[in-house]
XYZ file of C-alpha atoms in Angstrom:
259
model
C -119.742 -52.690 -90.013
C -120.503 -51.320 -86.341
C -119.097 -47.856 -87.091
C -120.187 -47.155 -90.433
C -123.485 -48.068 -88.856
C -123.206 -45.149 -86.686
C -122.081 -42.584 -88.496
C -125.185 -42.937 -90.563
C -127.532 -42.599 -88.087
C -125.721 -39.656 -86.472
C -125.946 -38.218 -89.803
C -129.497 -38.656 -90.785
C -130.464 -37.432 -86.869
C -128.608 -34.242 -87.534
C -129.969 -32.976 -91.101
C -132.656 -31.800 -90.377
C -131.422 -28.913 -88.412
C -128.485 -28.466 -90.452
C -128.453 -24.812 -90.885
C -131.179 -24.624 -89.169
C -132.876 -24.719 -92.543
C -135.778 -26.839 -93.458
C -136.082 -28.107 -97.191
C -139.438 -27.462 -99.302
C -139.968 -30.670 -101.356
C -142.400 -30.932 -103.560
C -144.527 -34.052 -102.525
C -144.895 -36.824 -104.399
C -147.767 -38.220 -104.990
C -149.054 -41.364 -102.917
C -146.486 -40.429 -100.668
C -146.103 -41.662 -96.994
C -147.536 -39.315 -94.214
C -145.282 -38.092 -91.769
C -146.073 -39.181 -88.509
C -146.088 -42.634 -89.991
C -142.608 -42.066 -90.834
C -142.251 -40.419 -87.619
C -143.438 -44.124 -85.818
C -141.568 -45.737 -88.748
C -138.000 -43.869 -87.316
C -138.590 -44.432 -83.791
C -139.184 -48.054 -84.630
C -135.801 -48.621 -86.345
C -134.311 -46.451 -83.719
C -135.622 -48.832 -80.990
C -133.879 -51.814 -83.463
C -131.012 -50.214 -83.906
C -130.560 -49.932 -80.524
C -131.448 -53.633 -79.485
C -129.007 -54.276 -82.478
C -126.316 -52.878 -80.973
C -126.797 -53.693 -77.439
C -126.496 -57.435 -78.758
C -122.918 -56.294 -80.321
C -121.407 -55.096 -77.311
C -122.779 -57.464 -75.565
C -120.987 -61.121 -77.961
C -118.018 -58.124 -78.114
C -117.964 -58.540 -74.801
C -118.217 -61.854 -73.644
C -115.286 -63.028 -77.037
C -112.628 -60.199 -75.660
C -112.166 -63.389 -72.938
C -109.581 -65.681 -74.174
C -110.929 -68.935 -74.084
C -111.532 -70.165 -70.964
C -112.115 -67.350 -70.034
C -115.029 -66.943 -66.854
C -113.085 -69.807 -65.719
C -110.311 -67.733 -64.921
C -112.364 -64.701 -63.521
C -114.219 -67.457 -61.175
C -110.109 -68.721 -60.018
C -108.840 -65.453 -59.778
C -111.382 -64.901 -57.176
C -109.802 -67.754 -55.033
C -106.565 -66.003 -54.795
C -105.945 -64.355 -51.588
C -108.346 -63.009 -49.763
C -111.186 -64.825 -48.994
C -115.008 -63.820 -47.056
C -115.214 -66.878 -44.454
C -117.484 -65.549 -41.878
C -121.170 -66.339 -41.666
C -124.412 -64.595 -41.076
C -124.644 -62.872 -38.197
C -126.716 -64.822 -35.491
C -129.030 -63.348 -32.585
C -125.895 -61.659 -30.724
C -124.253 -60.247 -34.119
C -121.531 -62.826 -34.393
C -120.523 -64.182 -36.849
C -118.363 -67.197 -36.752
C -114.954 -67.413 -39.667
C -113.815 -70.578 -40.238
C -110.742 -70.467 -43.242
C -111.835 -71.298 -46.618
C -110.024 -73.651 -48.069
C -109.282 -72.169 -51.174
C -107.598 -69.818 -49.585
C -103.478 -69.072 -51.015
C -102.846 -66.662 -47.744
C -98.831 -65.728 -47.939
C -97.275 -69.165 -46.970
C -95.218 -68.968 -50.822
C -95.770 -71.732 -53.547
C -95.451 -75.658 -51.745
C -97.344 -75.858 -48.939
C -99.466 -78.619 -48.559
C -102.737 -77.931 -47.867
C -104.465 -76.733 -44.640
C -106.580 -77.562 -41.850
C -108.992 -74.886 -41.639
C -109.595 -73.286 -38.711
C -112.933 -71.568 -36.740
C -113.561 -68.541 -34.690
C -115.879 -66.126 -33.410
C -116.131 -62.607 -33.232
C -118.731 -60.462 -32.623
C -119.906 -56.840 -35.242
C -118.607 -54.301 -36.628
C -115.323 -56.949 -36.666
C -113.486 -57.162 -40.186
C -111.021 -59.178 -41.690
C -107.393 -56.836 -42.088
C -104.978 -57.391 -45.282
C -101.974 -59.009 -43.921
C -98.271 -57.633 -44.246
C -95.498 -60.158 -44.867
C -93.636 -56.962 -43.219
C -96.168 -57.727 -39.970
C -94.214 -59.433 -37.025
C -94.928 -62.900 -37.657
C -94.086 -62.696 -41.640
C -95.957 -64.800 -43.322
C -95.791 -67.240 -41.298
C -99.511 -65.069 -40.322
C -101.810 -66.997 -41.900
C -104.897 -63.996 -41.219
C -106.061 -60.685 -39.011
C -109.449 -59.549 -37.714
C -109.923 -56.277 -35.865
C -112.379 -53.611 -34.840
C -110.296 -50.046 -34.104
C -112.532 -49.613 -31.022
C -112.189 -53.315 -29.634
C -109.721 -54.695 -30.363
C -108.141 -57.559 -32.512
C -106.282 -60.914 -33.567
C -103.951 -63.276 -35.851
C -102.945 -66.783 -36.402
C -99.937 -67.244 -37.494
C -99.224 -70.675 -39.138
C -96.311 -72.183 -38.540
C -94.601 -75.396 -40.393
C -94.269 -78.006 -37.541
C -90.442 -78.864 -39.040
C -89.490 -75.768 -37.939
C -89.647 -76.951 -34.051
C -88.626 -80.323 -34.977
C -87.727 -82.090 -37.501
C -89.678 -85.872 -35.789
C -93.325 -84.729 -35.163
C -94.217 -85.945 -38.716
C -97.654 -85.257 -41.068
C -99.941 -85.343 -37.434
C -98.248 -84.042 -34.840
C -100.287 -82.712 -31.828
C -99.431 -80.031 -29.450
C -98.574 -82.536 -26.414
C -95.566 -83.445 -29.470
C -94.240 -79.753 -29.889
C -94.262 -80.065 -26.076
C -95.888 -78.704 -22.293
C -97.452 -75.271 -22.144
C -94.286 -73.925 -20.164
C -91.800 -74.616 -23.247
C -94.443 -73.305 -25.968
C -95.916 -69.993 -24.070
C -91.940 -69.252 -23.733
C -91.084 -70.308 -27.306
C -93.280 -68.794 -28.776
C -95.211 -66.061 -26.691
C -92.432 -63.443 -27.627
C -94.492 -63.841 -31.284
C -97.588 -62.496 -30.563
C -96.535 -60.263 -28.093
C -93.193 -59.102 -29.680
C -91.220 -59.259 -26.419
C -90.093 -61.472 -23.513
C -92.911 -63.102 -22.086
C -90.773 -63.865 -18.627
C -93.201 -63.006 -15.330
C -96.586 -61.783 -17.924
C -98.620 -64.839 -18.122
C -101.163 -65.030 -15.756
C -102.808 -67.666 -16.739
C -102.257 -71.080 -18.076
C -105.064 -73.567 -18.880
C -105.026 -77.116 -21.154
C -108.279 -77.684 -22.634
C -109.470 -80.832 -25.242
C -111.802 -80.149 -28.045
C -113.487 -82.897 -29.543
C -109.843 -84.668 -28.864
C -107.133 -82.033 -29.373
C -105.746 -80.467 -26.957
C -104.722 -76.550 -26.615
C -102.896 -74.248 -24.505
C -104.340 -71.285 -23.629
C -103.276 -68.423 -22.123
C -103.812 -65.336 -20.502
C -101.134 -62.324 -20.542
C -100.410 -59.061 -18.826
C -98.608 -56.403 -19.987
C -98.752 -56.710 -23.017
C -102.623 -57.438 -22.585
C -102.973 -60.674 -24.505
C -104.825 -64.188 -24.528
C -103.242 -66.532 -26.897
C -104.447 -70.114 -27.500
C -102.125 -72.937 -28.751
C -102.522 -76.091 -30.815
C -101.363 -78.217 -34.113
C -102.864 -80.431 -36.329
C -101.097 -82.062 -39.324
C -97.795 -80.567 -40.703
C -98.912 -77.863 -39.082
C -99.157 -74.778 -35.452
C -101.150 -72.504 -34.695
C -100.960 -69.600 -32.383
C -104.155 -67.741 -31.987
C -103.851 -64.209 -30.462
C -106.347 -61.816 -29.188
C -104.413 -57.849 -27.804
C -105.991 -55.407 -26.442
C -104.696 -51.451 -25.364
C -104.944 -51.092 -21.844
C -109.112 -49.443 -21.915
C -110.419 -52.186 -24.465
C -109.604 -54.955 -22.594
C -111.310 -53.017 -19.335
C -114.578 -52.357 -21.416
C -114.465 -55.594 -23.725
C -112.257 -58.009 -21.581
C -116.326 -60.327 -21.885
C -115.396 -60.691 -25.766
C -112.081 -60.526 -26.106
C -112.419 -63.534 -24.070
C -115.203 -65.229 -25.806
C -113.450 -64.793 -29.240
C -110.485 -66.408 -28.085
C -111.826 -69.298 -26.209
C -114.440 -69.732 -29.733
C -110.729 -71.147 -32.252
C -110.709 -74.139 -33.369
C -109.139 -76.464 -35.666
C -111.255 -78.338 -37.692
């Protein structure tokens, strides 16, 4: 019916111009006024267009399978999902890991306790590849080509010990010296001996965080544990970025929390 209607409309519109001639017909008594006919044609054409739009809309909706709209909505939940807040007065935004974010951890992972941190203006999420250093345990990357970059490693505590349970703390994983020796290489890609400039233990809302500053290469590392996960938050920069943006990089590092 749809095709036939289009064909009929196209043919009716084409007839007056065929062969560039007008056909002379005797005017029947009581024939409608030409102007009236033109207006009526316009109205019919408008009605046809409205019906065509309605048919197209129905066709589009009917093309989805049952619960199709729900399927589309679910599809948006997988992979990278924005978790950034609106900027504050200084342009800084807070990222909180969405509950729906699947990450690259594979099937069978228990829910990950969310974490958050703040970033300056123009820092954006960067796609994560399983070929990266850290593989599937890298949960997130952010960066700004002119200022620096960061990444978050989320690893199961069973990788370190089998007696930490489902309510691990960083103290159970080990003291600060042991943690940076064991996991520092995952952050900077090389041994950390002689590179640790400072080491601190901070307490936020009852959770301990180990914070380190390394150079070279320049890196600020925060480590903690929650649930059955170990979290390693690393902010890195080259020499020029470190010199120009150290204050902001330190603020990013200090903002990391598991919530």
